[in-house]
């Protein structure tokens, strides 16, 4: 029922590339996007990240296109607000009868934000679609993130998939008994679904404690994975790419660091 | 309501990280202690986190938005205290960002504050106040859930208005953001309140 | 050939990120038939079933109900799902209301029935599955078999024409499995079309009148079970095991011990076949035992208890959930709760008397089955109806003293 | 009698708000035995199993491991659980970590093994269950059978002396069930004590060397399966069905068609019995077919392919996960994946050649089984080892041309 990006991360064209490098590339791109004061660099990031996702990771284009729609509703609304509350510069458009106007400053800011969200989201997709969470846990451990946090995250990860599966089945069985026909029924059915899921969660929790005890739980979880060698060419390419974006960013308006 | 990746400029995304950080640090410290004393706390928190995640990925019969379900984390707050609930909120938000593309990495600080800290706190307080005042349980639950949801959107509006006061100033920007998000968030809060109330009713019947 | 009730025409389907789940599947389900979709896990059985009530839409190909291609707008889907009921493998995902009654009412309420009609539908459905009196119970305190029956009642309450069961007996123990399969038989004998998916060849062999063998998203074979399952190569290709009796029969055939022909479907038939093989004919015997047949809806428990206590009958079997309930209530101990008719014929053949308790349309079925057997085997057997106070019959075992 | 490895002495247990789950149960599990706890759902099987590794504490009575009563402090419990491994019915309950590797490592890590030893234990356990190469996969991308094997590997990695399986084949399809049961056989033949609970009489009948029949929290009977399961009354009391072959055998006995004695446990034995019954003796026959036996650890695929391609053998079977993997890798099509030895003997008896691929300790087991059969039946059969390049044997089917 839910298309979880993680499923693609587990098997994509860049699965074997070092997760550390992918994470570094993705996060750096995001930082470059939010720091750029001109839309050019974020748009470049958006284009190159999308290209990497489609051409290298081989994510189906149709699925990726639908993903790009996820941030639209949020961005459209918030950018509309910014468009109207930011004055300054030439007036480009006036709403007749209302004290609302779009000015060039407002339009520029809106454009910049749109580019940043676009670039940022594409970078986030790059990470989400190519780097399995299971490998991110290893990186977090190497970064000395507290073990209790990673353990909790790992257990949560496992149970997310168990519960998603169950929720999907319950939802389906409700649909088959016409549970989501009208609005009222939908609310009722959602409540039932969430309630049933709560019950299941509770049972899972108890079962998990039992299972961990049966396997001699002593406060430890898993082993550090073996680090994969990073290819020299990959590092150089990544660094070259990031410097290029950095260059574009500097030349088009500079960086806003703080 | 999640702020998308790339939307918060410097220095605001860093600011919200700094604001949320103390809660997380205290939460981690408490969590460590809790897990050492009561080993079964970890699996319980884990399934609670998974539950909140799955609940938030359900398509509620409302507009497109996915919500944060601060009531879920609020429940964690009742059980384990607000700081541990914040850690749980952080984990859920990371998974939401990476699995569902809701939210982002640089905006994590701001989102943790609105949905992992402020929202659950409101839910917690209203629930406490309601039970103490002897109000109808279902009404209390409905209010706690709906208002917690509303509060996260109010906080988000504050965060956006601070970052983009425009020429209208903070208050003007805030009212603009609050007004436009009300279109989706108010119905969502009511639906969520109703759903959580039904869940509560469901559990009581068991 | 008449138009089948349900039909798929070369349907394909692929889940995201996976190989094809269905690679061009065409099946025809006749109205009133008992069909089993047989194959290992992952063969595409569930995917196909989910297509039949429009939960999944084929990537290509067509699904037809009653001759008309499915439409996928909300209205048509609602209509379809009311007519094609689907019982999930795991009742825990299907029964989610806090009480049995509320759960069974879920479908009828969504159909928009008035409260009285809903109540009636719930009462009927619970009665049918033998769970009257369970209305207020919370489902998660029920046993596996009871949960399954609640799930079935929830679908029955919507009065579908076709019932689709995904792995109906998975995780159930033998007694609960038998109850569920009997329920399926009752449903089919009541004129409904019943379709199940299973990886249990033994079960499909006994129950179905038509089998569709699937593996890796394709149909390997279709036909009557004894034909499909006799082909070792086919079963091996579908990673399934032949039913034990069929396996034995084939090995005996290979060694030339027994003539190969239509394979026996039950222990009864098998015994007869071997006996005939050994003696060249069915040996003459003493007077066969009697088979008493009682319609639990029409008889009181007292009459039956007399039969049992006076030693007139040595074995008692009940068919159907209501009959078993009846026996339970009347404290009549049951020796047979599954394969009852065959067991009683077997006993009659060795000269012992038995009693079959059943209800409704199943009474006719018992007469028919015994008549058929009698005609085939040339041994005069028939069921003696029990009505009102019974005078001890003239069977070999008479009233003691 | 020597001290049993595991023993319960009149244990009782009651869950909150329920009738007694165990009402005074005493069982003895001998070291190295293959025991099946058989009963319907709700008979108390799982409760009893959970007691054996201290997950539940009896309300009264005593559980002893290796002669000593269990202690319920944390230290003793950890120690016990390392030695008595418990595989849950539902692998989803048992698999904890986000990847296969991390999950299998869970036990060893918590036992405090150094990282290298952990890695070794994980590698060995995954190799044993035939899942090498699955290390990085998340459990939710595995099939039901694969999950089960991960769950087993997670327990094996702790190297327990006793392995307890709650309903090991529930929800698995026949092929996966066979794989799991074979794994259990391998474990038992490797000297481990294996205890399972099941409601599948057929399975217990074939697999176990000792059976404990339970119902309503009590032990109804214990002993060798053919004894316990021959008693119809007992099985009916436990609401279970007799195995099909045993049922047929008993009916044939009742009709006087076949002498009642030790019931046959397999299609092979049954076929022989009927044949003997009909002809008074095992009929003389042509030269029996040959059974080739290959140790997959020592032979290359080329030699075997030669055998198959030249038509020397007509049937190929593989026993054990590693052998099946080997056949898969070498693209040798398998005709038999379960009950392999019996199938090959059956083929040899009708003069056809076959090849058994297996590994490790199972090689000895094949020799033994064929030797036993040969001695019992008086037919000279033996397994011909395949080593290095094979010259076509002198079997009936020689090299074509």
XYZ file of N, CA and C in Angstrom, chain A residues 154-232:
237
model
N 17.122 1.094 15.357
C 17.152 -0.182 14.637
C 15.910 -1.014 14.927
N 15.533 -1.054 16.198
C 14.325 -1.818 16.547
C 13.088 -1.180 15.925
N 13.065 0.152 15.965
C 11.923 0.851 15.377
C 11.832 0.522 13.891
N 12.987 0.566 13.231
C 13.051 0.257 11.804
C 12.388 -1.085 11.511
N 12.814 -2.100 12.259
C 12.292 -3.445 12.025
C 10.770 -3.475 12.188
N 10.282 -2.794 13.215
C 8.852 -2.880 13.491
C 8.006 -2.014 12.582
N 8.625 -0.991 12.027
C 7.889 -0.196 11.046
C 7.410 -1.104 9.920
N 8.276 -1.980 9.451
C 7.902 -2.811 8.315
C 6.882 -3.873 8.697
N 6.992 -4.366 9.918
C 5.985 -5.338 10.353
C 4.616 -4.669 10.456
N 4.593 -3.492 11.058
C 3.301 -2.824 11.256
C 2.733 -2.281 9.949
N 3.590 -1.814 9.067
C 3.094 -1.312 7.775
C 2.382 -2.429 7.041
N 2.978 -3.602 7.066
C 2.382 -4.750 6.400
C 0.995 -5.029 6.988
N 0.929 -5.018 8.304
C -0.347 -5.305 8.956
C -1.371 -4.220 8.666
N -0.920 -2.977 8.763
C -1.842 -1.875 8.511
C -2.396 -1.995 7.097
N -1.528 -2.343 6.153
C -1.962 -2.475 4.765
C -3.026 -3.544 4.630
N -2.806 -4.669 5.305
C -3.777 -5.755 5.213
C -5.103 -5.378 5.860
N -5.019 -4.736 7.018
C -6.257 -4.339 7.686
C -7.024 -3.359 6.804
N -6.282 -2.422 6.232
C -6.911 -1.427 5.373
C -7.628 -2.111 4.211
N -6.918 -3.050 3.602
C -7.496 -3.774 2.477
C -8.763 -4.515 2.881
N -8.703 -5.151 4.047
C -9.875 -5.924 4.443
C -11.053 -4.991 4.727
N -10.749 -3.786 5.174
C -11.845 -2.826 5.382
C -12.416 -2.364 4.051
N -11.521 -2.136 3.099
C -11.995 -1.692 1.789
C -12.904 -2.758 1.180
N -12.529 -4.019 1.380
C -13.337 -5.088 0.814
C -14.714 -5.174 1.453
N -14.807 -4.674 2.659
C -16.124 -4.645 3.292
C -16.672 -3.225 3.230
N -16.250 -2.521 2.208
C -16.797 -1.212 1.852
C -16.600 -0.176 2.959
N -15.463 -0.242 3.624
C -15.240 0.606 4.793
C -14.938 2.068 4.500
N -14.566 2.389 3.276
C -14.173 3.780 3.024
C -15.058 4.422 1.966
N -16.325 4.115 2.037
C -17.241 4.645 1.039
C -17.506 6.129 1.226
N -18.096 6.490 2.354
C -18.416 7.887 2.593
C -17.510 8.433 3.674
N -17.546 9.763 3.841
C -16.636 10.416 4.765
C -16.783 9.873 6.181
N -18.031 9.785 6.638
C -18.287 9.303 7.993
C -17.690 7.924 8.227
N -17.969 7.026 7.265
C -17.435 5.670 7.372
C -15.917 5.681 7.369
N -15.364 6.602 6.572
C -13.911 6.657 6.482
C -13.292 7.002 7.822
N -13.877 8.008 8.495
C -13.340 8.391 9.795
C -13.480 7.226 10.767
N -14.663 6.613 10.744
C -14.920 5.470 11.610
C -13.904 4.354 11.339
N -13.717 4.045 10.075
C -12.801 2.962 9.707
C -11.367 3.301 10.079
N -10.978 4.567 9.888
C -9.618 4.956 10.261
C -9.397 4.750 11.747
N -10.390 5.128 12.529
C -10.270 4.966 13.966
C -10.111 3.509 14.342
N -10.901 2.674 13.682
C -10.828 1.247 13.947
C -9.468 0.692 13.555
N -9.007 1.119 12.398
C -7.709 0.668 11.914
C -6.616 1.056 12.900
N -6.635 2.322 13.325
C -5.604 2.775 14.243
C -5.709 2.041 15.575
N -6.941 1.792 16.010
C -7.125 1.074 17.269
C -6.605 -0.344 17.184
N -6.956 -1.020 16.076
C -6.485 -2.389 15.905
C -4.963 -2.415 15.843
N -4.424 -1.401 15.199
C -2.977 -1.332 15.068
C -2.321 -1.103 16.425
N -2.986 -0.307 17.239
C -2.461 -0.060 18.579
C -2.380 -1.366 19.358
N -3.456 -2.122 19.248
C -3.506 -3.413 19.943
C -2.366 -4.302 19.464
N -2.213 -4.335 18.149
C -1.169 -5.173 17.565
C 0.211 -4.709 18.019
N 0.360 -3.374 18.106
C 1.630 -2.814 18.554
C 1.948 -3.297 19.956
N 0.939 -3.230 20.770
C 1.122 -3.641 22.161
C 1.582 -5.099 22.220
N 0.870 -5.947 21.454
C 1.243 -7.365 21.442
C 2.651 -7.564 20.903
N 2.975 -6.828 19.836
C 4.318 -6.944 19.266
C 5.363 -6.587 20.300
N 5.066 -5.546 21.072
C 6.016 -5.118 22.080
C 6.273 -6.223 23.087
N 5.209 -6.844 23.542
C 5.378 -7.918 24.516
C 6.114 -9.103 23.910
N 5.758 -9.425 22.650
C 6.421 -10.540 21.985
C 7.909 -10.239 21.791
N 8.204 -8.974 21.493
C 9.600 -8.602 21.257
C 10.438 -8.774 22.525
N 9.877 -8.375 23.641
C 10.608 -8.540 24.903
C 10.917 -10.020 25.132
N 9.910 -10.843 24.880
C 10.073 -12.278 25.066
C 11.166 -12.814 24.131
N 11.087 -12.397 22.867
C 12.047 -12.889 21.879
C 13.462 -12.461 22.235
N 13.618 -11.235 22.702
C 14.952 -10.762 23.049
C 15.492 -11.528 24.254
N 14.623 -11.758 25.225
C 15.038 -12.531 26.397
C 15.437 -13.944 26.008
N 14.641 -14.539 25.119
C 14.931 -15.915 24.719
C 16.286 -15.994 24.044
N 16.756 -14.866 23.523
C 18.041 -14.900 22.843
C 19.112 -14.199 23.679
N 18.931 -14.286 24.990
C 19.970 -13.850 25.928
C 20.290 -12.361 25.844
N 19.283 -11.520 25.656
C 19.510 -10.082 25.537
C 20.256 -9.545 26.752
N 21.314 -8.793 26.454
C 22.120 -8.248 27.540
C 22.451 -6.794 27.227
N 21.536 -6.116 26.556
C 21.767 -4.705 26.277
C 22.594 -4.427 25.044
N 22.845 -5.428 24.219
C 23.634 -5.177 23.009
C 22.817 -5.546 21.783
N 23.116 -4.851 20.701
C 22.357 -5.100 19.480
C 23.309 -5.102 18.288
N 23.404 -6.230 17.626
C 24.103 -6.275 16.341
C 25.598 -6.054 16.393
N 26.202 -6.173 15.231
C 27.641 -6.014 15.125
C 27.937 -4.888 14.150
N 29.069 -4.211 14.316
C 29.440 -3.224 13.318
C 29.701 -3.924 11.990
N 29.126 -3.431 10.931
C 29.361 -4.024 9.616
C 30.776 -3.726 9.163
N 31.235 -4.516 8.200
C 32.584 -4.246 7.699
C 32.511 -3.086 6.717
N 33.488 -2.181 6.807
C 33.450 -1.005 5.942
C 33.838 -1.413 4.527
N 33.136 -0.838 3.578
C 33.407 -1.169 2.190
C 34.473 -0.209 1.658
N 35.428 -0.696 0.904
C 36.443 0.210 0.367
C 35.792 1.211 -0.591
N 36.252 2.457 -0.519
C 35.707 3.490 -1.392
C 36.641 3.624 -2.582
N 36.081 3.641 -3.782
C 36.963 3.740 -4.940
C 37.489 5.171 -5.049
N 38.740 5.245 -5.411
C 39.441 6.519 -5.507
C 38.728 7.422 -6.513
